[in-house]
Amino acid sequence: MGCATVAVTGRSQLNLVSDAELVKTANESFAQLMNAASSKGAVLQSTESPEAANTITTVNRVSGRIIDAAGLRGKYNWQVTVLKSNVPNAFVMPNGKIVVYTGLFPIVKTEAGLAAVIGHEVAHVVARHSAERASQVLLAQTAAQAADAALAAKNNKNRPAIAAALGLGAQYGLLLPFSRQHESEADRIGQLYMAKAGYDPAEAIAVWERMAAQSGGSRFEFTSTHPSEQTRQVQLRQWLPEAQLF
């Protein structure tokens, strides 16, 4: 109970949240996102211009190839949305909703670059990282509540400080490292998917080189939910021979 295995990597993971719960939450979040974006006119429409139509067609084509490579064609109600924003971002919800921001295109530059990003995001869904993160938070909250109850029973005068320390310990010792592990795992699985879909997996490295150039330098990984761009490039180079087998 509460244990599962990640597809492709075989890593064991904590699993306390069902797919039904994930999909329900994702449906609500996506509806809110679309309502807000629509009210601002931020949803890109193919009727706006030939360039907009080409962008939407490209995103749909790349997404479809990645979905097929992951073997997920019939599992979710897939829907692709492009939002007008300068933010270089994209994500895939655990209900099959793919959202790509126009600010991502200057970085990905090519279909292969876009496949690297969408492959990474689809990999998060396949690996059920959302469920694992929710499970980790639940576990950390339960542990903190138990410790707080024990301190309260002893009327410990240091209870607030100890509780705060426990919170930081969970954040930096458990939640953030696991989040970085999830990102690295999605990088590896996504690189395999893009290769299986017919794209050059080496382009995933190039995407993060361009991302690093735009970010202006590395961050402290200790306080980040993501590995640094430099770490991702090193790891993707290590995994490249595996991806090139496809």
mmCIF file of C-alpha atoms in Angstrom:
data_model
loop_
_atom_site.group_PDB
_atom_site.id
_atom_site.type_symbol
_atom_site.label_atom_id
_atom_site.label_comp_id
_atom_site.label_asym_id
_atom_site.label_seq_id
_atom_site.Cartn_x
_atom_site.Cartn_y
_atom_site.Cartn_z
ATOM 1 C CA MET A 1 0.000 0.000 0.000
ATOM 2 C CA GLY A 2 1.325 3.408 -0.936
ATOM 3 C CA CYS A 3 4.140 2.059 -3.118
ATOM 4 C CA ALA A 4 4.480 2.137 -6.912
ATOM 5 C CA THR A 5 7.162 1.838 -9.585
ATOM 6 C CA VAL A 6 8.003 4.532 -12.124
ATOM 7 C CA ALA A 7 7.724 3.400 -15.730
ATOM 8 C CA VAL A 8 11.017 3.326 -17.664
ATOM 9 C CA THR A 9 13.352 4.035 -14.723
ATOM 10 C CA GLY A 10 11.947 1.401 -12.342
ATOM 11 C CA ARG A 11 12.323 3.723 -9.324
ATOM 12 C CA SER A 12 10.073 3.003 -6.336
ATOM 13 C CA GLN A 13 7.846 5.884 -5.324
ATOM 14 C CA LEU A 14 5.347 6.831 -2.635
ATOM 15 C CA ASN A 15 1.779 6.729 -3.912
ATOM 16 C CA LEU A 16 -1.047 7.890 -1.646
ATOM 17 C CA VAL A 17 -3.106 9.780 -4.239
ATOM 18 C CA SER A 18 -5.335 8.125 -6.854
ATOM 19 C CA ASP A 19 -5.524 8.960 -10.556
ATOM 20 C CA ALA A 20 -9.149 9.983 -10.074
ATOM 21 C CA GLU A 21 -8.132 12.598 -7.493
ATOM 22 C CA LEU A 22 -5.396 13.925 -9.796
ATOM 23 C CA VAL A 23 -7.714 14.196 -12.793
ATOM 24 C CA LYS A 24 -10.447 15.911 -10.755
ATOM 25 C CA THR A 25 -8.026 18.531 -9.454
ATOM 26 C CA ALA A 26 -6.432 18.977 -12.873
ATOM 27 C CA ASN A 27 -9.831 19.483 -14.518
ATOM 28 C CA GLU A 28 -10.675 22.213 -12.028
ATOM 29 C CA SER A 29 -7.291 23.909 -12.434
ATOM 30 C CA PHE A 30 -7.445 23.777 -16.227
ATOM 31 C CA ALA A 31 -10.955 25.254 -16.269
ATOM 32 C CA GLN A 32 -9.784 28.136 -14.080
ATOM 33 C CA LEU A 33 -6.731 28.685 -16.275
ATOM 34 C CA MET A 34 -8.766 28.743 -19.478
ATOM 35 C CA ASN A 35 -11.386 31.078 -18.024
ATOM 36 C CA ALA A 36 -8.692 33.537 -16.969
ATOM 37 C CA ALA A 37 -6.802 33.262 -20.259
ATOM 38 C CA SER A 38 -9.944 33.601 -22.366
ATOM 39 C CA SER A 39 -11.053 36.706 -20.490
ATOM 40 C CA LYS A 40 -7.703 38.322 -21.334
ATOM 41 C CA GLY A 41 -7.712 37.162 -24.950
ATOM 42 C CA ALA A 42 -4.565 35.160 -24.249
ATOM 43 C CA VAL A 43 -5.585 31.945 -26.020
ATOM 44 C CA LEU A 44 -3.894 31.789 -29.427
ATOM 45 C CA GLN A 45 -6.386 31.125 -32.238
ATOM 46 C CA SER A 46 -5.525 29.765 -35.671
ATOM 47 C CA THR A 47 -7.755 32.428 -37.251
ATOM 48 C CA GLU A 48 -5.573 35.265 -35.963
ATOM 49 C CA SER A 49 -2.891 34.940 -38.639
ATOM 50 C CA PRO A 50 -1.070 32.398 -40.805
ATOM 51 C CA GLU A 51 1.754 32.427 -38.260
ATOM 52 C CA ALA A 52 -0.649 31.597 -35.431
ATOM 53 C CA ALA A 53 -2.170 28.772 -37.455
ATOM 54 C CA ASN A 54 1.295 27.382 -38.204
ATOM 55 C CA THR A 55 2.287 27.590 -34.535
ATOM 56 C CA ILE A 56 -0.797 25.706 -33.381
ATOM 57 C CA THR A 57 -0.341 23.072 -36.096
ATOM 58 C CA THR A 58 3.289 22.574 -35.070
ATOM 59 C CA VAL A 59 2.485 22.211 -31.382
ATOM 60 C CA ASN A 60 -0.288 19.727 -32.162
ATOM 61 C CA ARG A 61 1.982 17.709 -34.447
ATOM 62 C CA VAL A 62 4.836 17.526 -31.938
ATOM 63 C CA SER A 63 2.475 16.759 -29.061
ATOM 64 C CA GLY A 64 0.815 13.970 -31.040
ATOM 65 C CA ARG A 65 4.126 12.317 -31.850
ATOM 66 C CA ILE A 66 5.239 12.452 -28.217
ATOM 67 C CA ILE A 67 1.890 11.100 -26.983
ATOM 68 C CA ASP A 68 2.172 8.174 -29.412
ATOM 69 C CA ALA A 69 5.802 7.552 -28.416
ATOM 70 C CA ALA A 70 4.708 7.375 -24.770
ATOM 71 C CA GLY A 71 1.879 4.979 -25.652
ATOM 72 C CA LEU A 72 -0.743 7.293 -24.182
ATOM 73 C CA ARG A 73 -2.986 7.989 -27.161
ATOM 74 C CA GLY A 74 -6.115 6.405 -25.671
ATOM 75 C CA LYS A 75 -5.471 7.032 -21.991
ATOM 76 C CA TYR A 76 -6.425 10.702 -21.610
ATOM 77 C CA ASN A 77 -8.684 13.255 -23.263
ATOM 78 C CA TRP A 78 -5.781 15.118 -24.852
ATOM 79 C CA GLN A 79 -6.121 18.808 -25.610
ATOM 80 C CA VAL A 80 -3.430 21.237 -26.756
ATOM 81 C CA THR A 81 -3.612 24.955 -25.939
ATOM 82 C CA VAL A 82 -1.171 27.720 -26.857
ATOM 83 C CA LEU A 83 -1.223 30.807 -24.641
ATOM 84 C CA LYS A 84 0.125 34.217 -25.600
ATOM 85 C CA SER A 85 2.709 35.064 -22.971
ATOM 86 C CA ASN A 86 6.378 36.041 -22.822
ATOM 87 C CA VAL A 87 6.959 33.396 -20.154
ATOM 88 C CA PRO A 88 9.125 30.547 -21.545
ATOM 89 C CA ASN A 89 7.036 27.713 -20.168
ATOM 90 C CA ALA A 90 4.942 24.650 -20.973
ATOM 91 C CA PHE A 91 3.254 21.987 -18.895
ATOM 92 C CA VAL A 92 1.131 18.865 -19.213
ATOM 93 C CA MET A 93 -1.568 18.201 -16.628
ATOM 94 C CA PRO A 94 -2.361 14.684 -15.387
ATOM 95 C CA ASN A 95 -5.691 14.918 -17.269
ATOM 96 C CA GLY A 96 -4.001 15.192 -20.669
ATOM 97 C CA LYS A 97 -4.145 18.979 -21.108
ATOM 98 C CA ILE A 98 -1.033 20.347 -22.817
ATOM 99 C CA VAL A 99 -0.345 24.070 -22.433
ATOM 100 C CA VAL A 100 2.483 25.843 -24.272
ATOM 101 C CA TYR A 101 3.354 29.521 -23.858
ATOM 102 C CA THR A 102 4.507 31.487 -26.913
ATOM 103 C CA GLY A 103 7.480 32.740 -24.907
ATOM 104 C CA LEU A 104 8.954 29.251 -25.154
ATOM 105 C CA PHE A 105 9.427 29.313 -28.946
ATOM 106 C CA PRO A 106 12.468 31.642 -29.057
ATOM 107 C CA ILE A 107 14.264 29.127 -26.815
ATOM 108 C CA VAL A 108 13.204 25.809 -28.325
ATOM 109 C CA LYS A 109 13.620 27.239 -31.873
ATOM 110 C CA THR A 110 12.934 23.915 -33.663
ATOM 111 C CA GLU A 111 10.363 21.121 -33.592
ATOM 112 C CA ALA A 112 12.999 18.917 -31.943
ATOM 113 C CA GLY A 113 13.511 21.532 -29.245
ATOM 114 C CA LEU A 114 9.774 21.703 -28.638
ATOM 115 C CA ALA A 115 9.678 17.889 -28.535
ATOM 116 C CA ALA A 116 12.310 17.952 -25.791
ATOM 117 C CA VAL A 117 10.123 20.185 -23.617
ATOM 118 C CA ILE A 118 6.831 18.406 -24.321
ATOM 119 C CA GLY A 119 8.530 15.026 -23.885
ATOM 120 C CA HIS A 120 9.759 16.165 -20.483
ATOM 121 C CA GLU A 121 6.302 17.332 -19.437
ATOM 122 C CA VAL A 122 4.564 14.171 -20.664
ATOM 123 C CA ALA A 123 7.170 12.179 -18.729
ATOM 124 C CA HIS A 124 5.988 13.882 -15.532
ATOM 125 C CA VAL A 125 2.511 12.486 -16.227
ATOM 126 C CA VAL A 126 3.785 8.986 -17.014
ATOM 127 C CA ALA A 127 5.902 8.938 -13.854
ATOM 128 C CA ARG A 128 2.970 10.250 -11.776
ATOM 129 C CA HIS A 129 5.158 12.923 -10.232
ATOM 130 C CA SER A 130 2.146 15.044 -9.250
ATOM 131 C CA ALA A 131 0.772 12.170 -7.189
ATOM 132 C CA GLU A 132 4.148 11.497 -5.624
ATOM 133 C CA ARG A 133 4.667 15.133 -4.691
ATOM 134 C CA ALA A 134 1.205 15.296 -3.123
ATOM 135 C CA SER A 135 1.953 12.081 -1.225
ATOM 136 C CA GLN A 136 5.252 13.492 0.068
ATOM 137 C CA VAL A 137 3.534 16.645 1.293
ATOM 138 C CA LEU A 138 0.873 14.578 3.059
ATOM 139 C CA LEU A 139 3.551 12.459 4.710
ATOM 140 C CA ALA A 140 5.598 15.482 5.772
ATOM 141 C CA GLN A 141 2.509 17.191 7.221
ATOM 142 C CA THR A 142 1.576 14.068 9.146
ATOM 143 C CA ALA A 143 5.085 13.793 10.596
ATOM 144 C CA ALA A 144 5.151 17.470 11.570
ATOM 145 C CA GLN A 145 1.738 17.217 13.238
ATOM 146 C CA ALA A 146 2.848 14.151 15.187
ATOM 147 C CA ALA A 147 6.022 15.900 16.358
ATOM 148 C CA ASP A 148 4.070 19.012 17.330
ATOM 149 C CA ALA A 149 1.600 16.918 19.332
ATOM 150 C CA ALA A 150 4.468 15.263 21.186
ATOM 151 C CA LEU A 151 6.057 18.615 22.027
ATOM 152 C CA ALA A 152 2.716 20.008 23.156
ATOM 153 C CA ALA A 153 2.213 17.055 25.484
ATOM 154 C CA LYS A 154 5.576 17.831 27.125
ATOM 155 C CA ASN A 155 4.859 21.573 27.218
ATOM 156 C CA ASN A 156 8.242 22.157 25.572
ATOM 157 C CA LYS A 157 9.102 25.886 25.579
ATOM 158 C CA ASN A 158 11.103 25.422 22.346
ATOM 159 C CA ARG A 159 8.097 23.992 20.540
ATOM 160 C CA PRO A 160 7.712 26.860 17.974
ATOM 161 C CA ALA A 161 11.404 26.834 17.053
ATOM 162 C CA ILE A 162 11.543 23.054 16.775
ATOM 163 C CA ALA A 163 8.381 23.000 14.664
ATOM 164 C CA ALA A 164 9.882 25.601 12.311
ATOM 165 C CA ALA A 165 13.098 23.576 12.067
ATOM 166 C CA LEU A 166 11.121 20.450 11.233
ATOM 167 C CA GLY A 167 9.340 22.354 8.488
ATOM 168 C CA LEU A 168 12.631 23.516 6.976
ATOM 169 C CA GLY A 169 14.045 20.011 7.319
ATOM 170 C CA ALA A 170 11.152 18.574 5.358
ATOM 171 C CA GLN A 171 11.447 21.280 2.706
ATOM 172 C CA TYR A 172 15.191 21.106 2.092
ATOM 173 C CA GLY A 173 15.825 17.536 3.153
ATOM 174 C CA LEU A 174 12.888 15.804 1.482
ATOM 175 C CA LEU A 175 10.575 17.841 -0.720
ATOM 176 C CA LEU A 176 13.069 19.889 -2.737
ATOM 177 C CA PRO A 177 15.517 17.020 -3.364
ATOM 178 C CA PHE A 178 12.663 14.803 -4.483
ATOM 179 C CA SER A 179 11.419 17.564 -6.780
ATOM 180 C CA ARG A 180 14.875 17.832 -8.360
ATOM 181 C CA GLN A 181 14.873 14.041 -8.739
ATOM 182 C CA HIS A 182 11.526 14.276 -10.504
ATOM 183 C CA GLU A 183 12.873 16.882 -12.917
ATOM 184 C CA SER A 184 15.930 14.774 -13.718
ATOM 185 C CA GLU A 185 13.789 11.679 -14.150
ATOM 186 C CA ALA A 186 11.467 13.556 -16.514
ATOM 187 C CA ASP A 187 14.499 14.805 -18.467
ATOM 188 C CA ARG A 188 15.688 11.222 -18.976
ATOM 189 C CA ILE A 189 12.285 9.765 -19.872
ATOM 190 C CA GLY A 190 11.419 12.753 -22.065
ATOM 191 C CA GLN A 191 14.667 12.401 -23.986
ATOM 192 C CA LEU A 192 13.738 8.777 -24.719
ATOM 193 C CA TYR A 193 10.251 9.794 -25.860
ATOM 194 C CA MET A 194 11.513 12.484 -28.230
ATOM 195 C CA ALA A 195 13.971 10.016 -29.753
ATOM 196 C CA LYS A 196 11.248 7.398 -30.138
ATOM 197 C CA ALA A 197 9.073 10.054 -31.789
ATOM 198 C CA GLY A 198 11.769 10.591 -34.430
ATOM 199 C CA TYR A 199 13.493 13.709 -33.069
ATOM 200 C CA ASP A 200 17.207 14.138 -32.404
ATOM 201 C CA PRO A 201 17.621 13.621 -28.611
ATOM 202 C CA ALA A 202 20.750 15.781 -28.639
ATOM 203 C CA GLU A 203 18.460 18.780 -29.123
ATOM 204 C CA ALA A 204 17.382 18.430 -25.476
ATOM 205 C CA ILE A 205 20.911 19.449 -24.489
ATOM 206 C CA ALA A 206 20.833 22.428 -26.852
ATOM 207 C CA VAL A 207 17.529 23.618 -25.357
ATOM 208 C CA TRP A 208 19.046 23.768 -21.885
ATOM 209 C CA GLU A 209 22.145 25.513 -23.218
ATOM 210 C CA ARG A 210 19.886 28.236 -24.595
ATOM 211 C CA MET A 211 17.865 28.274 -21.377
ATOM 212 C CA ALA A 212 21.075 28.755 -19.361
ATOM 213 C CA ALA A 213 22.149 31.606 -21.630
ATOM 214 C CA GLN A 214 18.820 33.357 -21.103
ATOM 215 C CA SER A 215 18.771 32.828 -17.329
ATOM 216 C CA GLY A 216 22.164 34.489 -16.987
ATOM 217 C CA GLY A 217 23.792 31.880 -14.780
ATOM 218 C CA SER A 218 23.147 28.978 -12.439
ATOM 219 C CA ARG A 219 21.135 29.078 -9.225
ATOM 220 C CA PHE A 220 21.706 27.441 -5.887
ATOM 221 C CA GLU A 221 20.311 23.942 -6.371
ATOM 222 C CA PHE A 222 19.947 23.549 -2.599
ATOM 223 C CA THR A 223 17.006 25.957 -2.564
ATOM 224 C CA SER A 224 15.614 25.150 -5.999
ATOM 225 C CA THR A 225 12.937 22.711 -7.065
ATOM 226 C CA HIS A 226 14.804 22.216 -10.356
ATOM 227 C CA PRO A 227 18.388 21.161 -11.087
ATOM 228 C CA SER A 228 20.536 23.926 -12.563
ATOM 229 C CA GLU A 229 20.704 24.239 -16.337
ATOM 230 C CA GLN A 230 24.331 23.088 -16.187
ATOM 231 C CA THR A 231 23.424 19.951 -14.215
ATOM 232 C CA ARG A 232 20.690 19.112 -16.696
ATOM 233 C CA GLN A 233 23.070 19.434 -19.629
ATOM 234 C CA VAL A 234 25.582 17.084 -17.991
ATOM 235 C CA GLN A 235 22.916 14.504 -17.208
ATOM 236 C CA LEU A 236 21.355 14.671 -20.677
ATOM 237 C CA ARG A 237 24.772 14.090 -22.251
ATOM 238 C CA GLN A 238 25.200 11.023 -20.037
ATOM 239 C CA TRP A 239 21.785 9.674 -21.102
ATOM 240 C CA LEU A 240 22.191 10.537 -24.794
ATOM 241 C CA PRO A 241 23.647 7.146 -25.870
ATOM 242 C CA GLU A 242 20.589 5.419 -24.370
ATOM 243 C CA ALA A 243 18.214 7.701 -26.279
ATOM 244 C CA GLN A 244 20.143 7.292 -29.531
ATOM 245 C CA LEU A 245 19.334 3.581 -29.534
ATOM 246 C CA PHE A 246 15.796 4.431 -30.693
#
